[in-house]
Coordinates of C-alpha atoms in Angstrom, one line a residue:
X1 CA 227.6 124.3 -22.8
X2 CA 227.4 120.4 -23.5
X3 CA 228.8 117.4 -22.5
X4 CA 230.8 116.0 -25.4
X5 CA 233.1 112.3 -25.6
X6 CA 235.1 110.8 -28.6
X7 CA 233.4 107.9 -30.6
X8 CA 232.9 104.8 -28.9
X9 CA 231.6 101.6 -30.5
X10 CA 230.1 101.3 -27.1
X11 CA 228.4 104.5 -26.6
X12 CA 228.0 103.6 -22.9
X13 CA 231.2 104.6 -22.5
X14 CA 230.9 107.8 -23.1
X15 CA 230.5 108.5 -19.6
X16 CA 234.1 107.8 -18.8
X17 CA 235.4 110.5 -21.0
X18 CA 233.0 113.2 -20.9
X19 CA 234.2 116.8 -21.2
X20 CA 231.8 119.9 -21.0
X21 CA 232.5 121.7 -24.2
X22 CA 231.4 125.1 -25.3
X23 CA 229.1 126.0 -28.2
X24 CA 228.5 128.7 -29.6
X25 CA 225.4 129.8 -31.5
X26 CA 226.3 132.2 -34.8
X27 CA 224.7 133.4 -37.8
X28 CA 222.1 130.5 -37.2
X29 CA 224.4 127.8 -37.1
X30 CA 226.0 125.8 -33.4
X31 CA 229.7 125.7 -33.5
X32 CA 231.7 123.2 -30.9
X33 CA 234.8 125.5 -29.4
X34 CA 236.0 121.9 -27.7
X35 CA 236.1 121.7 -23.9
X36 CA 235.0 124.5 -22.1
X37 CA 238.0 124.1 -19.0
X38 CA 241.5 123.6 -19.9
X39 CA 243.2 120.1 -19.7
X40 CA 244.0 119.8 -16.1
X41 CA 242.2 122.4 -14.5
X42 CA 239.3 120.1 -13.2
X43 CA 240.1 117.7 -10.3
X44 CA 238.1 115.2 -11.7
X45 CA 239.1 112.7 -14.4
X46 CA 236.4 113.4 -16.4
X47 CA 233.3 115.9 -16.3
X48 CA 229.7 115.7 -15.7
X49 CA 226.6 118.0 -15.8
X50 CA 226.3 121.3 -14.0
X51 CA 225.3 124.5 -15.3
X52 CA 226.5 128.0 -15.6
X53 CA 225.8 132.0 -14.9
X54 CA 227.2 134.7 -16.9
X55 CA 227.6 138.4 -15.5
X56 CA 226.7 140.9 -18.1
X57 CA 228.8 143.6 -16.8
X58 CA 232.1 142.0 -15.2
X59 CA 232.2 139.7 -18.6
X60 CA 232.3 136.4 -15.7
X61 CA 231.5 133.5 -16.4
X62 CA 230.5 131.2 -13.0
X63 CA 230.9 127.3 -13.9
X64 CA 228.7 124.8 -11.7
X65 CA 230.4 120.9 -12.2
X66 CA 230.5 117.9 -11.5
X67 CA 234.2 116.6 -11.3
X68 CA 233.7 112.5 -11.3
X69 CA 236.2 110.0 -10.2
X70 CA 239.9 111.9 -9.1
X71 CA 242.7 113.2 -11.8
X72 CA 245.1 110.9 -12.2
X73 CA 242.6 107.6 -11.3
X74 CA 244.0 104.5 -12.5
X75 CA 240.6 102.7 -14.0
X76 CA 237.3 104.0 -13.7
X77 CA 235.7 105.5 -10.4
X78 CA 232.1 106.9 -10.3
X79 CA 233.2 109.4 -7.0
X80 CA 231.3 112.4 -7.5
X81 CA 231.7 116.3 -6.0
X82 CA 230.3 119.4 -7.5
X83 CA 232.6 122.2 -7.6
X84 CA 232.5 125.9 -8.8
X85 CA 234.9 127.9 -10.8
X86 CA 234.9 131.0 -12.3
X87 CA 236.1 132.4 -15.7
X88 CA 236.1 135.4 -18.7
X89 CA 234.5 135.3 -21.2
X90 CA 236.1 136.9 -24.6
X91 CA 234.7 138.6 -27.5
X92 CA 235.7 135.6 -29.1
X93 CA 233.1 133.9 -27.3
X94 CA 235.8 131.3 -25.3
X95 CA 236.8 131.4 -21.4
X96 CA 239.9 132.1 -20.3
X97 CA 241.8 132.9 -17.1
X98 CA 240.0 130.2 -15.6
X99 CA 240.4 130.8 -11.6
X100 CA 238.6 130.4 -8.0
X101 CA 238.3 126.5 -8.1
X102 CA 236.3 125.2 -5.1
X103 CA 234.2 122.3 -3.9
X104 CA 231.0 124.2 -4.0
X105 CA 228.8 121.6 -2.4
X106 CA 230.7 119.5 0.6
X107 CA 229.7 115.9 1.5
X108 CA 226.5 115.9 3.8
X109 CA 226.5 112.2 5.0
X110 CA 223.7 113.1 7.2
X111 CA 221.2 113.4 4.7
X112 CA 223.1 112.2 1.3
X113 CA 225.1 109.0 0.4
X114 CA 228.8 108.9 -0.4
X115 CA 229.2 108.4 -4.3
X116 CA 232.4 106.1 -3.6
X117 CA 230.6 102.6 -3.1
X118 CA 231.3 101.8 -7.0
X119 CA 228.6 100.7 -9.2
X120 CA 227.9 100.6 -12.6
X121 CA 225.0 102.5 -15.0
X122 CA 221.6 103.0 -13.6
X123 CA 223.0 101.7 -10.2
X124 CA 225.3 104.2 -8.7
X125 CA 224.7 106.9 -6.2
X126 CA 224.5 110.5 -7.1
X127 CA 226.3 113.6 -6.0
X128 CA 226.0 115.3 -8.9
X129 CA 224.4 118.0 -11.4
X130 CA 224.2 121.3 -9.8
X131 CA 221.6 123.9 -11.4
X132 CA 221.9 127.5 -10.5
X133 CA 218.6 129.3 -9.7
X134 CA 217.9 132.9 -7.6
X135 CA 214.6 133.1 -6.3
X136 CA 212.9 136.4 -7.1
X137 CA 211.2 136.8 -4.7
X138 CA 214.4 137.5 -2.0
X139 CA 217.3 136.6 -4.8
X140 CA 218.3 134.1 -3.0
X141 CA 220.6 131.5 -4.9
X142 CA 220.1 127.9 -5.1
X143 CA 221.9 125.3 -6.3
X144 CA 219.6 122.2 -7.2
X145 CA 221.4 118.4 -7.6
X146 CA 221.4 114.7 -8.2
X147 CA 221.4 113.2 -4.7
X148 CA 221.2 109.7 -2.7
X149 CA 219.1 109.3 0.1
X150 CA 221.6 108.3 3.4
X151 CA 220.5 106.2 5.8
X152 CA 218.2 104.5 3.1
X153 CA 217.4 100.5 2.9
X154 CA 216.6 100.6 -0.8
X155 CA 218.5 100.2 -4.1
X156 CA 216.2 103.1 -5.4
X157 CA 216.8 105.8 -3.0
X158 CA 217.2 109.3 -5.5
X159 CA 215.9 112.5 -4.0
X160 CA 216.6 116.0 -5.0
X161 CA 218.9 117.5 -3.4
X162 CA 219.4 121.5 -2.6
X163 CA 222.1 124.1 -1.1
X164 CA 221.1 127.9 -0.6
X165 CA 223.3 131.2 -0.2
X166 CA 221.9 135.0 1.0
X167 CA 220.9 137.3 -1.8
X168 CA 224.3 138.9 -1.0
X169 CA 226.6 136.3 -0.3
X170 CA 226.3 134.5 -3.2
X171 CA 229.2 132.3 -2.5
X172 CA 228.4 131.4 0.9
X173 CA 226.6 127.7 0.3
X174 CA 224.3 125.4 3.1
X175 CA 223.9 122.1 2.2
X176 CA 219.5 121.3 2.9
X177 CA 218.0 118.3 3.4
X178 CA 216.3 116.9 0.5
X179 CA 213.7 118.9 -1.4
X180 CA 212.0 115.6 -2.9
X181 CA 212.7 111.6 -2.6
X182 CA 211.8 108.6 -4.4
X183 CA 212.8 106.1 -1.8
X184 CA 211.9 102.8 -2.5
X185 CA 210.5 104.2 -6.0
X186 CA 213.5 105.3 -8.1
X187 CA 217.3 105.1 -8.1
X188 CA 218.1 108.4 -10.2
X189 CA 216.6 111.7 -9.8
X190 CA 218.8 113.7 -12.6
X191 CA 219.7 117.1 -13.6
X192 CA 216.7 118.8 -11.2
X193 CA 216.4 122.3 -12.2
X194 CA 213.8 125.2 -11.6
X195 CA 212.2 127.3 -13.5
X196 CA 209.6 130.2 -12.1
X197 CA 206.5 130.7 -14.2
X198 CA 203.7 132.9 -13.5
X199 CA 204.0 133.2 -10.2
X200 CA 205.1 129.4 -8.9
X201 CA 207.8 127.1 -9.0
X202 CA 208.5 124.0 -11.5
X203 CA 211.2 121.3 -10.4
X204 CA 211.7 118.8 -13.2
X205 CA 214.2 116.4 -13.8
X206 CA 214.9 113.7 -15.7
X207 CA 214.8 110.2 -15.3
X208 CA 214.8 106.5 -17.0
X209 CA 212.5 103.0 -16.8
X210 CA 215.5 101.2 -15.8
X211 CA 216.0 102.8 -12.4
X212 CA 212.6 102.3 -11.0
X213 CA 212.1 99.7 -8.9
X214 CA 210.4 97.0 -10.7
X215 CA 208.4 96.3 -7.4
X216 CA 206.3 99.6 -8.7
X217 CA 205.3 101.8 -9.0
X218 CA 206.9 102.0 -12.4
X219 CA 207.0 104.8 -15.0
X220 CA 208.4 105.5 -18.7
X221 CA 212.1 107.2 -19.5
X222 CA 211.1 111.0 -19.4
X223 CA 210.4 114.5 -18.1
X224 CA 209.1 114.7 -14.3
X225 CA 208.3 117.7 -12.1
X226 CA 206.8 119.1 -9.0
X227 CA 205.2 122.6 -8.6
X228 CA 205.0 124.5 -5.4
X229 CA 203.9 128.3 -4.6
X230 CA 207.4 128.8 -2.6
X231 CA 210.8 127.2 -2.7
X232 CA 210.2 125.9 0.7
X233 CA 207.1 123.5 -0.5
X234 CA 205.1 121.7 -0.1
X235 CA 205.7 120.2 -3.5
X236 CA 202.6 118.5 -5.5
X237 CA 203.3 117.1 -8.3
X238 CA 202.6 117.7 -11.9
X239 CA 199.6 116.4 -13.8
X240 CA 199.1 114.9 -10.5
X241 CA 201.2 112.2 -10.9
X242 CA 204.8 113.8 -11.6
X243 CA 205.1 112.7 -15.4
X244 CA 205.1 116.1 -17.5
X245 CA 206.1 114.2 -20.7
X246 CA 207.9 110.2 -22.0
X247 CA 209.4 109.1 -25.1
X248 CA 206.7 107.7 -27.2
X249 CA 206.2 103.5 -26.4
X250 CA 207.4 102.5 -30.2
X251 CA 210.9 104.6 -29.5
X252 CA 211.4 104.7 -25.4
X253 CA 214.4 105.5 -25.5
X254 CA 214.6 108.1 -28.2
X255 CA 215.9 111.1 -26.1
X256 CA 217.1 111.8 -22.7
X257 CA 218.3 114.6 -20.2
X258 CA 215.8 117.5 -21.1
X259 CA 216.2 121.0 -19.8
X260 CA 213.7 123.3 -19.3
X261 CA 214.5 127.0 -20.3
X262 CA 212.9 129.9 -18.9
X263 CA 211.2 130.4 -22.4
X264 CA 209.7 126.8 -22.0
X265 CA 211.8 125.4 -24.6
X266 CA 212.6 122.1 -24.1
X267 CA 216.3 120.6 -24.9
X268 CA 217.7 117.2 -24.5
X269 CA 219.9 115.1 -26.3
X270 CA 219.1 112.1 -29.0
X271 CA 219.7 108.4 -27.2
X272 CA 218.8 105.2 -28.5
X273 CA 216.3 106.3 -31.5
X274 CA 213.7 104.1 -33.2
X275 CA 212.5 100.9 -32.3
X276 CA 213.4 97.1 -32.3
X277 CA 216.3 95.3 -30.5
X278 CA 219.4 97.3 -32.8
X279 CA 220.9 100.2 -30.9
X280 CA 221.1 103.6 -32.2
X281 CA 222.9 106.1 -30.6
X282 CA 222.8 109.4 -32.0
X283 CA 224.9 111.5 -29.3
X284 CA 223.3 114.9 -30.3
X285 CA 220.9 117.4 -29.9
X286 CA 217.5 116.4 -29.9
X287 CA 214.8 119.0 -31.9
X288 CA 213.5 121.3 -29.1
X289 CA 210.1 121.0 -27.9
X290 CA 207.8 123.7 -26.7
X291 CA 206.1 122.8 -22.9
X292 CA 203.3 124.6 -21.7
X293 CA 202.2 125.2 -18.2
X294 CA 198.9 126.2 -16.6
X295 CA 199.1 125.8 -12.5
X296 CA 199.8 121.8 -12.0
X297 CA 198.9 120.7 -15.4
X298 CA 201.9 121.2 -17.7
X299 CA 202.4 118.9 -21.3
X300 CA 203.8 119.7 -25.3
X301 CA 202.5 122.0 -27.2
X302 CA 201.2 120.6 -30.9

């Protein structure tokens, strides 16, 4: 799955239109099936980033969303809540009998902002992005997001937000405090997600120059991550200063939103490619990169 928009001459507005669309992968070659939930289903007006499980022997797909803004909104609203739903998948390879639509992650104003104060890019506050892990070491489930820090004095207050369920109530969902903040530091912590190699824990996420605070400490657009021995921390970060990899300084904003997948693949999607003051948005899959990790160091392979 993918977000996908029609063709704007402004590509920013992409996010006001988004849909999460299915792909499928055949005989070497991606095909777009168009979006992944039927018109209507989601409460949102459009649809942002999540992530999804499939069970191998029911044939169910679980969907992990973030529904912004309300159906039916009359202009744009950046309102965000993460929801779950659940759906079969075919041997066509689409979803269908799309069911069990819930808010998967309630509002926690104790420890996360409310995502209704309006803003625009790079400036509003995050409720968003939910990635699914189980822990194996109790299979435990997590759900990993895009949060806010309440209570904060600062523009640039993103943290990484977390809710858990038992091994065997895998619906049952507690909103935690915050796993990591950049208070002060960094308005956008996005699409956190977790990945267990050789025996500890890697939390990346993604994030731009824009949103630091220019007040410093600053950093490029690209890949950050912590690495713990448990879930519960404590966190250090990667290659000691959090940065695992950035777009190169003559293209900075070449690609954006990278995954990491169990394999250590690395996807993302092509931004603003090449140099100089002329935009160029591609709005498509970026070539995968190959990470390595060894303890706290991490980086590309050649």
């Amino acid at each position: 799955m993918a977000l996908g928009a029609p063709r704007f001459d402004d590509p920013d507005a992409r996010h006001g239109h988004a849909r999460i669309h299915l792909l499928r992968y055949q005989n070497g070659i991606w095909s777009d099936l168009g979006p992944a939930m039927p018109d209507g289903f989601s409460p949102g007006s459009r649809e942002w980033s999540g992530s999804a499980i499939a069970d191998e022997a029911t044939g169910d797909v679980t969907l992990y969303f973030t529904a912004a803004g309300r159906r039916g909104d009359n202009g744009l609203t950046f309102e965000q809540r993460m929801f779950s739903a659940r759906a079969d998948l075919g041997r066509d390879s689409r979803l269908a009998d799309w069911r069990d639509l819930r808010e998967v992650i309630p509002p926690a104003p104790d420890w996360y902002m409310a995502t209704t104060g309006g803003g625009g890019i790079g400036t509003i506050k995050a409720f968003r992005d939910p990635a699914y892990f189980r822990d194996p070491a109790d299979g435990g489930h997590y759900l990993f997001f895009a949060g806010s820090m309440a209570g904060s004095i600062s523009a640039f207050n993103g943290v990484v937000g977390v809710a858990t369920a038992p091994a065997d109530r895998p619906d049952d969902w507690t909103v935690k405090p915050p796993l990591i903040a950049a208070d002060g530091v960094n308005n956008e912590l996005e699409r956190p997600h977790v990945v267990h190699h050789q025996g500890r824990y890697y939390l990346f996420w993604s994030t731009q120059a824009h949103v630091f605070n220019p007040e410093g400490p600053t950093g490029p657009t690209g890949l950050y991550g912590m690495v713990a021995d448990a879930l519960a921390g404590p966190w250090r970060p990667i290659n000691g200063s959090g940065l695992v990899f950035a777009n190169p300084p003559e293209a900075p904003a070449q690609s954006y939103s990278w995954m990491v997948l169990p394999d250590l693949r690395v996807t993302s999607f092509v931004d603003n490619w090449g140099g100089g003051a002329e935009r160029r948005f591609g709005g498509a899959f970026a070539p995968f990169v190959q990470l390595w990790l060894d303890g706290d160091a991490a980086g590309v392979l050649a």
